[in-house]
Amino acid sequence: VQFFIDRGIPFCPRNAIHDILSSIGSTHISGEFHRLVAADPGRYFEEQPHLKEVISSLKASGKRLIFASNSPFWYVDAGMKHVIGENWRADWDVVIVSAGKPLFYTEEARPFREVSSVTGRVKFKKIDVLEKGEVYTEGCLRELIRCTNWHLSADDRTPTTDDAARLGADGLATPK
């Protein structure tokens, strides 16, 4: 909008917003955005030198860490290798990609599927246990609890979609 105002270009705000959102949506859905970023993560991701230290501190305090992202594995892997390092998955107890949030928090019975960390392909096998070092897709909070046999403490509660949006919940820490 400011672009049009600064240049004295007549425009309809509703049409401008529609065009911008459509452009962003098609770039995001097509995967074009993800491919550009994954090809050159240093250009798009800011350095986060303290992040590795924060993760280590959480682990040292006994927290179990869950990485949950709506992005596909190949994109997450490229970004996290740039930000954290080649062995970034070793820092997380569970890695979930293409999680489908916010439904991840509200679905009752959506099974996890394993993703090959070599090919990025989804494996067709039943998942009963989420193993450290592996990558999973889809699933839901109820299945996460079942497949890890973790119990939420009395002061924890099931996250809601509002909680997820407020926290930007791409990384969750749970008490041991």
mmCIF file of N, CA and C in Angstrom, residues 31-128:
data_model
loop_
_atom_site.group_PDB
_atom_site.id
_atom_site.type_symbol
_atom_site.label_atom_id
_atom_site.label_comp_id
_atom_site.label_asym_id
_atom_site.label_seq_id
_atom_site.Cartn_x
_atom_site.Cartn_y
_atom_site.Cartn_z
ATOM 1 N N GLY A 31 5.668 -24.386 -3.450
ATOM 2 C CA GLY A 31 6.969 -24.846 -2.966
ATOM 3 C C GLY A 31 8.114 -23.999 -3.496
ATOM 4 N N GLU A 32 7.813 -23.047 -4.360
ATOM 5 C CA GLU A 32 8.857 -22.185 -4.938
ATOM 6 C C GLU A 32 9.625 -21.439 -3.847
ATOM 7 N N PHE A 33 8.888 -20.906 -2.892
ATOM 8 C CA PHE A 33 9.519 -20.186 -1.783
ATOM 9 C C PHE A 33 10.473 -21.099 -1.018
ATOM 10 N N HIS A 34 9.997 -22.287 -0.671
ATOM 11 C CA HIS A 34 10.823 -23.233 0.082
ATOM 12 C C HIS A 34 12.089 -23.610 -0.697
ATOM 13 N N ARG A 35 11.948 -23.833 -1.997
ATOM 14 C CA ARG A 35 13.111 -24.202 -2.817
ATOM 15 C C ARG A 35 14.152 -23.083 -2.861
ATOM 16 N N LEU A 36 13.700 -21.840 -2.991
ATOM 17 C CA LEU A 36 14.634 -20.699 -3.006
ATOM 18 C C LEU A 36 15.404 -20.598 -1.694
ATOM 19 N N VAL A 37 14.707 -20.707 -0.595
ATOM 20 C CA VAL A 37 15.332 -20.581 0.718
ATOM 21 C C VAL A 37 16.275 -21.753 0.977
ATOM 22 N N ALA A 38 15.843 -22.966 0.687
ATOM 23 C CA ALA A 38 16.667 -24.152 0.934
ATOM 24 C C ALA A 38 17.936 -24.148 0.090
ATOM 25 N N ALA A 39 17.880 -23.545 -1.092
ATOM 26 C CA ALA A 39 19.058 -23.501 -1.963
ATOM 27 C C ALA A 39 20.128 -22.547 -1.443
ATOM 28 N N ASP A 40 19.725 -21.556 -0.663
ATOM 29 C CA ASP A 40 20.681 -20.568 -0.149
ATOM 30 C C ASP A 40 20.235 -20.085 1.233
ATOM 31 N N PRO A 41 20.244 -20.977 2.247
ATOM 32 C CA PRO A 41 19.709 -20.604 3.557
ATOM 33 C C PRO A 41 20.429 -19.416 4.198
ATOM 34 N N GLY A 42 21.700 -19.236 3.927
ATOM 35 C CA GLY A 42 22.444 -18.118 4.501
ATOM 36 C C GLY A 42 21.885 -16.774 4.080
ATOM 37 N N ARG A 43 21.255 -16.732 2.954
ATOM 38 C CA ARG A 43 20.667 -15.483 2.454
ATOM 39 C C ARG A 43 19.369 -15.138 3.169
ATOM 40 N N TYR A 44 18.676 -16.160 3.677
ATOM 41 C CA TYR A 44 17.351 -15.943 4.229
ATOM 42 C C TYR A 44 17.241 -16.109 5.742
ATOM 43 N N PHE A 45 18.108 -16.899 6.333
ATOM 44 C CA PHE A 45 18.041 -17.129 7.781
ATOM 45 C C PHE A 45 19.071 -16.262 8.488
ATOM 46 N N GLU A 46 18.625 -15.572 9.518
ATOM 47 C CA GLU A 46 19.538 -14.777 10.325
ATOM 48 C C GLU A 46 20.340 -15.706 11.225
ATOM 49 N N GLU A 47 21.558 -15.311 11.501
ATOM 50 C CA GLU A 47 22.388 -16.070 12.434
ATOM 51 C C GLU A 47 21.721 -16.057 13.807
ATOM 52 N N GLN A 48 21.741 -17.172 14.484
ATOM 53 C CA GLN A 48 21.171 -17.310 15.822
ATOM 54 C C GLN A 48 22.199 -17.993 16.717
ATOM 55 N N PRO A 49 23.295 -17.313 17.031
ATOM 56 C CA PRO A 49 24.375 -17.970 17.768
ATOM 57 C C PRO A 49 23.978 -18.483 19.149
ATOM 58 N N HIS A 50 22.970 -17.891 19.739
ATOM 59 C CA HIS A 50 22.544 -18.312 21.079
ATOM 60 C C HIS A 50 21.617 -19.521 21.055
ATOM 61 N N LEU A 51 21.064 -19.854 19.907
ATOM 62 C CA LEU A 51 20.053 -20.914 19.839
ATOM 63 C C LEU A 51 20.595 -22.269 20.289
ATOM 64 N N LYS A 52 21.768 -22.640 19.833
ATOM 65 C CA LYS A 52 22.373 -23.921 20.233
ATOM 66 C C LYS A 52 22.555 -23.967 21.752
ATOM 67 N N GLU A 53 22.969 -22.843 22.321
ATOM 68 C CA GLU A 53 23.170 -22.762 23.775
ATOM 69 C C GLU A 53 21.838 -22.901 24.527
ATOM 70 N N VAL A 54 20.791 -22.275 24.025
ATOM 71 C CA VAL A 54 19.468 -22.382 24.653
ATOM 72 C C VAL A 54 18.987 -23.830 24.622
ATOM 73 N N ILE A 55 19.141 -24.474 23.480
ATOM 74 C CA ILE A 55 18.718 -25.872 23.357
ATOM 75 C C ILE A 55 19.514 -26.753 24.313
ATOM 76 N N SER A 56 20.820 -26.543 24.383
ATOM 77 C CA SER A 56 21.669 -27.321 25.299
ATOM 78 C C SER A 56 21.262 -27.095 26.747
ATOM 79 N N SER A 57 20.933 -25.869 27.087
ATOM 80 C CA SER A 57 20.510 -25.539 28.447
ATOM 81 C C SER A 57 19.202 -26.240 28.801
ATOM 82 N N LEU A 58 18.264 -26.248 27.870
ATOM 83 C CA LEU A 58 16.995 -26.942 28.108
ATOM 84 C C LEU A 58 17.232 -28.435 28.313
ATOM 85 N N LYS A 59 18.073 -29.027 27.464
ATOM 86 C CA LYS A 59 18.387 -30.456 27.610
ATOM 87 C C LYS A 59 19.050 -30.738 28.954
ATOM 88 N N ALA A 60 20.006 -29.874 29.333
ATOM 89 C CA ALA A 60 20.735 -30.061 30.598
ATOM 90 C C ALA A 60 19.810 -29.956 31.807
ATOM 91 N N SER A 61 18.713 -29.197 31.661
ATOM 92 C CA SER A 61 17.778 -29.050 32.772
ATOM 93 C C SER A 61 16.754 -30.184 32.818
ATOM 94 N N GLY A 62 16.900 -31.160 31.915
ATOM 95 C CA GLY A 62 16.018 -32.323 31.948
ATOM 96 C C GLY A 62 14.802 -32.226 31.043
ATOM 97 N N LYS A 63 14.736 -31.218 30.211
ATOM 98 C CA LYS A 63 13.593 -31.078 29.306
ATOM 99 C C LYS A 63 13.731 -32.033 28.121
ATOM 100 N N ARG A 64 12.613 -32.534 27.681
ATOM 101 C CA ARG A 64 12.560 -33.297 26.440
ATOM 102 C C ARG A 64 12.105 -32.326 25.363
ATOM 103 N N LEU A 65 12.798 -32.311 24.251
ATOM 104 C CA LEU A 65 12.513 -31.330 23.209
ATOM 105 C C LEU A 65 11.842 -31.961 22.001
ATOM 106 N N ILE A 66 10.793 -31.305 21.556
ATOM 107 C CA ILE A 66 10.036 -31.752 20.402
ATOM 108 C C ILE A 66 10.104 -30.650 19.352
ATOM 109 N N PHE A 67 10.586 -30.992 18.175
ATOM 110 C CA PHE A 67 10.607 -30.059 17.063
ATOM 111 C C PHE A 67 9.405 -30.376 16.195
ATOM 112 N N ALA A 68 8.494 -29.413 16.038
ATOM 113 C CA ALA A 68 7.296 -29.628 15.224
ATOM 114 C C ALA A 68 7.141 -28.475 14.252
ATOM 115 N N SER A 69 7.161 -28.785 12.964
ATOM 116 C CA SER A 69 7.054 -27.762 11.925
ATOM 117 C C SER A 69 6.045 -28.184 10.875
ATOM 118 N N ASN A 70 5.404 -27.216 10.265
ATOM 119 C CA ASN A 70 4.500 -27.501 9.153
ATOM 120 C C ASN A 70 5.254 -27.661 7.843
ATOM 121 N N SER A 71 6.523 -27.325 7.817
ATOM 122 C CA SER A 71 7.314 -27.381 6.586
ATOM 123 C C SER A 71 7.795 -28.798 6.302
ATOM 124 N N PRO A 72 8.075 -29.090 5.023
ATOM 125 C CA PRO A 72 8.569 -30.429 4.661
ATOM 126 C C PRO A 72 9.997 -30.648 5.157
ATOM 127 N N PHE A 73 10.381 -31.911 5.285
ATOM 128 C CA PHE A 73 11.680 -32.250 5.867
ATOM 129 C C PHE A 73 12.849 -31.614 5.122
ATOM 130 N N TRP A 74 12.884 -31.688 3.808
ATOM 131 C CA TRP A 74 14.033 -31.181 3.064
ATOM 132 C C TRP A 74 14.258 -29.694 3.323
ATOM 133 N N TYR A 75 13.182 -28.948 3.542
ATOM 134 C CA TYR A 75 13.290 -27.520 3.830
ATOM 135 C C TYR A 75 13.782 -27.294 5.263
ATOM 136 N N VAL A 76 13.157 -27.989 6.209
ATOM 137 C CA VAL A 76 13.559 -27.886 7.616
ATOM 138 C C VAL A 76 15.024 -28.284 7.765
ATOM 139 N N ASP A 77 15.416 -29.375 7.122
ATOM 140 C CA ASP A 77 16.780 -29.888 7.229
ATOM 141 C C ASP A 77 17.794 -28.860 6.712
ATOM 142 N N ALA A 78 17.505 -28.240 5.587
ATOM 143 C CA ALA A 78 18.418 -27.236 5.029
ATOM 144 C C ALA A 78 18.561 -26.054 5.979
ATOM 145 N N GLY A 79 17.452 -25.573 6.504
ATOM 146 C CA GLY A 79 17.496 -24.432 7.413
ATOM 147 C C GLY A 79 18.179 -24.747 8.735
ATOM 148 N N MET A 80 17.836 -25.879 9.315
ATOM 149 C CA MET A 80 18.405 -26.240 10.619
ATOM 150 C C MET A 80 19.887 -26.576 10.510
ATOM 151 N N LYS A 81 20.317 -27.181 9.416
ATOM 152 C CA LYS A 81 21.751 -27.430 9.226
ATOM 153 C C LYS A 81 22.504 -26.112 9.175
ATOM 154 N N HIS A 82 21.899 -25.103 8.560
ATOM 155 C CA HIS A 82 22.540 -23.796 8.487
ATOM 156 C C HIS A 82 22.572 -23.114 9.858
ATOM 157 N N VAL A 83 21.454 -23.161 10.572
ATOM 158 C CA VAL A 83 21.332 -22.436 11.840
ATOM 159 C C VAL A 83 22.004 -23.167 12.998
ATOM 160 N N ILE A 84 21.827 -24.486 13.099
ATOM 161 C CA ILE A 84 22.320 -25.261 14.245
ATOM 162 C C ILE A 84 23.568 -26.068 13.915
ATOM 163 N N GLY A 85 23.596 -26.666 12.742
ATOM 164 C CA GLY A 85 24.727 -27.504 12.370
ATOM 165 C C GLY A 85 24.264 -28.807 11.742
ATOM 166 N N GLU A 86 25.200 -29.514 11.178
ATOM 167 C CA GLU A 86 24.919 -30.743 10.428
ATOM 168 C C GLU A 86 24.118 -31.767 11.238
ATOM 169 N N ASN A 87 24.399 -31.894 12.523
ATOM 170 C CA ASN A 87 23.738 -32.911 13.364
ATOM 171 C C ASN A 87 22.619 -32.317 14.211
ATOM 172 N N TRP A 88 21.872 -31.388 13.671
ATOM 173 C CA TRP A 88 20.843 -30.683 14.431
ATOM 174 C C TRP A 88 19.805 -31.606 15.046
ATOM 175 N N ARG A 89 19.482 -32.722 14.397
ATOM 176 C CA ARG A 89 18.435 -33.613 14.919
ATOM 177 C C ARG A 89 18.828 -34.265 16.240
ATOM 178 N N ALA A 90 20.125 -34.354 16.513
ATOM 179 C CA ALA A 90 20.583 -34.971 17.756
ATOM 180 C C ALA A 90 20.129 -34.175 18.988
ATOM 181 N N ASP A 91 19.802 -32.907 18.803
ATOM 182 C CA ASP A 91 19.378 -32.057 19.923
ATOM 183 C C ASP A 91 17.921 -32.259 20.313
ATOM 184 N N TRP A 92 17.161 -32.916 19.463
ATOM 185 C CA TRP A 92 15.724 -33.039 19.683
ATOM 186 C C TRP A 92 15.355 -34.486 19.974
ATOM 187 N N ASP A 93 14.434 -34.677 20.914
ATOM 188 C CA ASP A 93 13.964 -36.020 21.239
ATOM 189 C C ASP A 93 13.007 -36.540 20.186
ATOM 190 N N VAL A 94 12.232 -35.640 19.605
ATOM 191 C CA VAL A 94 11.298 -36.000 18.550
ATOM 192 C C VAL A 94 11.334 -34.892 17.502
ATOM 193 N N VAL A 95 11.381 -35.276 16.227
ATOM 194 C CA VAL A 95 11.335 -34.320 15.115
ATOM 195 C C VAL A 95 10.104 -34.641 14.269
ATOM 196 N N ILE A 96 9.235 -33.633 14.132
ATOM 197 C CA ILE A 96 8.004 -33.790 13.361
ATOM 198 C C ILE A 96 7.982 -32.701 12.292
ATOM 199 N N VAL A 97 7.809 -33.099 11.042
ATOM 200 C CA VAL A 97 7.710 -32.164 9.927
ATOM 201 C C VAL A 97 6.347 -32.330 9.253
ATOM 202 N N SER A 98 5.961 -31.356 8.453
ATOM 203 C CA SER A 98 4.641 -31.390 7.802
ATOM 204 C C SER A 98 3.577 -31.800 8.816
ATOM 205 N N ALA A 99 3.628 -31.160 9.983
ATOM 206 C CA ALA A 99 2.783 -31.543 11.111
ATOM 207 C C ALA A 99 1.309 -31.208 10.911
ATOM 208 N N GLY A 100 1.025 -30.236 10.068
ATOM 209 C CA GLY A 100 -0.374 -29.875 9.848
ATOM 210 C C GLY A 100 -0.979 -29.098 10.997
ATOM 211 N N LYS A 101 -0.143 -28.282 11.665
ATOM 212 C CA LYS A 101 -0.684 -27.444 12.735
ATOM 213 C C LYS A 101 -1.624 -26.413 12.110
ATOM 214 N N PRO A 102 -2.700 -26.052 12.731
ATOM 215 C CA PRO A 102 -3.045 -26.318 14.119
ATOM 216 C C PRO A 102 -3.790 -27.631 14.360
ATOM 217 N N LEU A 103 -4.155 -28.374 13.300
ATOM 218 C CA LEU A 103 -4.858 -29.642 13.519
ATOM 219 C C LEU A 103 -4.054 -30.619 14.350
ATOM 220 N N PHE A 104 -2.730 -30.494 14.329
ATOM 221 C CA PHE A 104 -1.878 -31.360 15.137
ATOM 222 C C PHE A 104 -2.334 -31.339 16.598
ATOM 223 N N TYR A 105 -2.752 -30.178 17.078
ATOM 224 C CA TYR A 105 -3.141 -30.027 18.484
ATOM 225 C C TYR A 105 -4.557 -30.483 18.777
ATOM 226 N N THR A 106 -5.404 -30.555 17.766
ATOM 227 C CA THR A 106 -6.818 -30.820 18.027
ATOM 228 C C THR A 106 -7.327 -32.159 17.497
ATOM 229 N N GLU A 107 -6.630 -32.763 16.535
ATOM 230 C CA GLU A 107 -7.056 -34.062 16.001
ATOM 231 C C GLU A 107 -6.980 -35.118 17.102
ATOM 232 N N GLU A 108 -7.855 -36.096 17.014
ATOM 233 C CA GLU A 108 -7.906 -37.155 18.024
ATOM 234 C C GLU A 108 -7.106 -38.392 17.635
ATOM 235 N N ALA A 109 -7.114 -38.762 16.372
ATOM 236 C CA ALA A 109 -6.471 -40.016 15.967
ATOM 237 C C ALA A 109 -5.853 -39.858 14.580
ATOM 238 N N ARG A 110 -4.755 -39.193 14.517
ATOM 239 C CA ARG A 110 -4.037 -39.003 13.242
ATOM 240 C C ARG A 110 -2.657 -39.620 13.411
ATOM 241 N N PRO A 111 -2.413 -40.756 12.783
ATOM 242 C CA PRO A 111 -1.157 -41.474 13.031
ATOM 243 C C PRO A 111 0.071 -40.762 12.457
ATOM 244 N N PHE A 112 1.196 -41.027 13.083
ATOM 245 C CA PHE A 112 2.476 -40.540 12.569
ATOM 246 C C PHE A 112 2.935 -41.440 11.434
ATOM 247 N N ARG A 113 3.731 -40.865 10.540
ATOM 248 C CA ARG A 113 4.385 -41.619 9.481
ATOM 249 C C ARG A 113 5.853 -41.231 9.538
ATOM 250 N N GLU A 114 6.730 -42.172 9.255
ATOM 251 C CA GLU A 114 8.165 -41.892 9.289
ATOM 252 C C GLU A 114 8.620 -41.330 7.946
ATOM 253 N N VAL A 115 9.557 -40.386 8.009
ATOM 254 C CA VAL A 115 10.141 -39.786 6.815
ATOM 255 C C VAL A 115 11.591 -40.254 6.722
ATOM 256 N N SER A 116 12.005 -40.710 5.566
ATOM 257 C CA SER A 116 13.403 -41.094 5.375
ATOM 258 C C SER A 116 14.263 -39.835 5.405
ATOM 259 N N SER A 117 15.249 -39.797 6.293
ATOM 260 C CA SER A 117 16.137 -38.632 6.357
ATOM 261 C C SER A 117 17.116 -38.628 5.192
ATOM 262 N N VAL A 118 17.182 -39.707 4.441
ATOM 263 C CA VAL A 118 18.072 -39.793 3.277
ATOM 264 C C VAL A 118 17.342 -39.334 2.010
ATOM 265 N N THR A 119 16.143 -39.877 1.783
ATOM 266 C CA THR A 119 15.420 -39.570 0.542
ATOM 267 C C THR A 119 14.315 -38.538 0.725
ATOM 268 N N GLY A 120 13.865 -38.348 1.964
ATOM 269 C CA GLY A 120 12.749 -37.438 2.218
ATOM 270 C C GLY A 120 11.402 -38.069 1.953
ATOM 271 N N ARG A 121 11.393 -39.327 1.567
ATOM 272 C CA ARG A 121 10.135 -40.009 1.255
ATOM 273 C C ARG A 121 9.470 -40.522 2.529
ATOM 274 N N VAL A 122 8.144 -40.534 2.482
ATOM 275 C CA VAL A 122 7.356 -41.037 3.605
ATOM 276 C C VAL A 122 7.322 -42.552 3.525
ATOM 277 N N LYS A 123 7.617 -43.202 4.645
ATOM 278 C CA LYS A 123 7.599 -44.662 4.717
ATOM 279 C C LYS A 123 6.201 -45.130 5.104
ATOM 280 N N PHE A 124 5.832 -46.269 4.589
ATOM 281 C CA PHE A 124 4.521 -46.824 4.890
ATOM 282 C C PHE A 124 4.673 -47.960 5.887
ATOM 283 N N LYS A 125 4.756 -47.584 7.132
ATOM 284 C CA LYS A 125 4.810 -48.583 8.196
ATOM 285 C C LYS A 125 4.116 -48.011 9.421
ATOM 286 N N LYS A 126 3.610 -48.881 10.244
ATOM 287 C CA LYS A 126 2.918 -48.453 11.451
ATOM 288 C C LYS A 126 3.932 -47.913 12.453
ATOM 289 N N ILE A 127 3.612 -46.782 13.053
ATOM 290 C CA ILE A 127 4.488 -46.161 14.048
ATOM 291 C C ILE A 127 3.850 -46.317 15.425
ATOM 292 N N ASP A 128 4.519 -47.060 16.289
ATOM 293 C CA ASP A 128 4.049 -47.231 17.661
ATOM 294 C C ASP A 128 4.948 -46.520 18.664
#
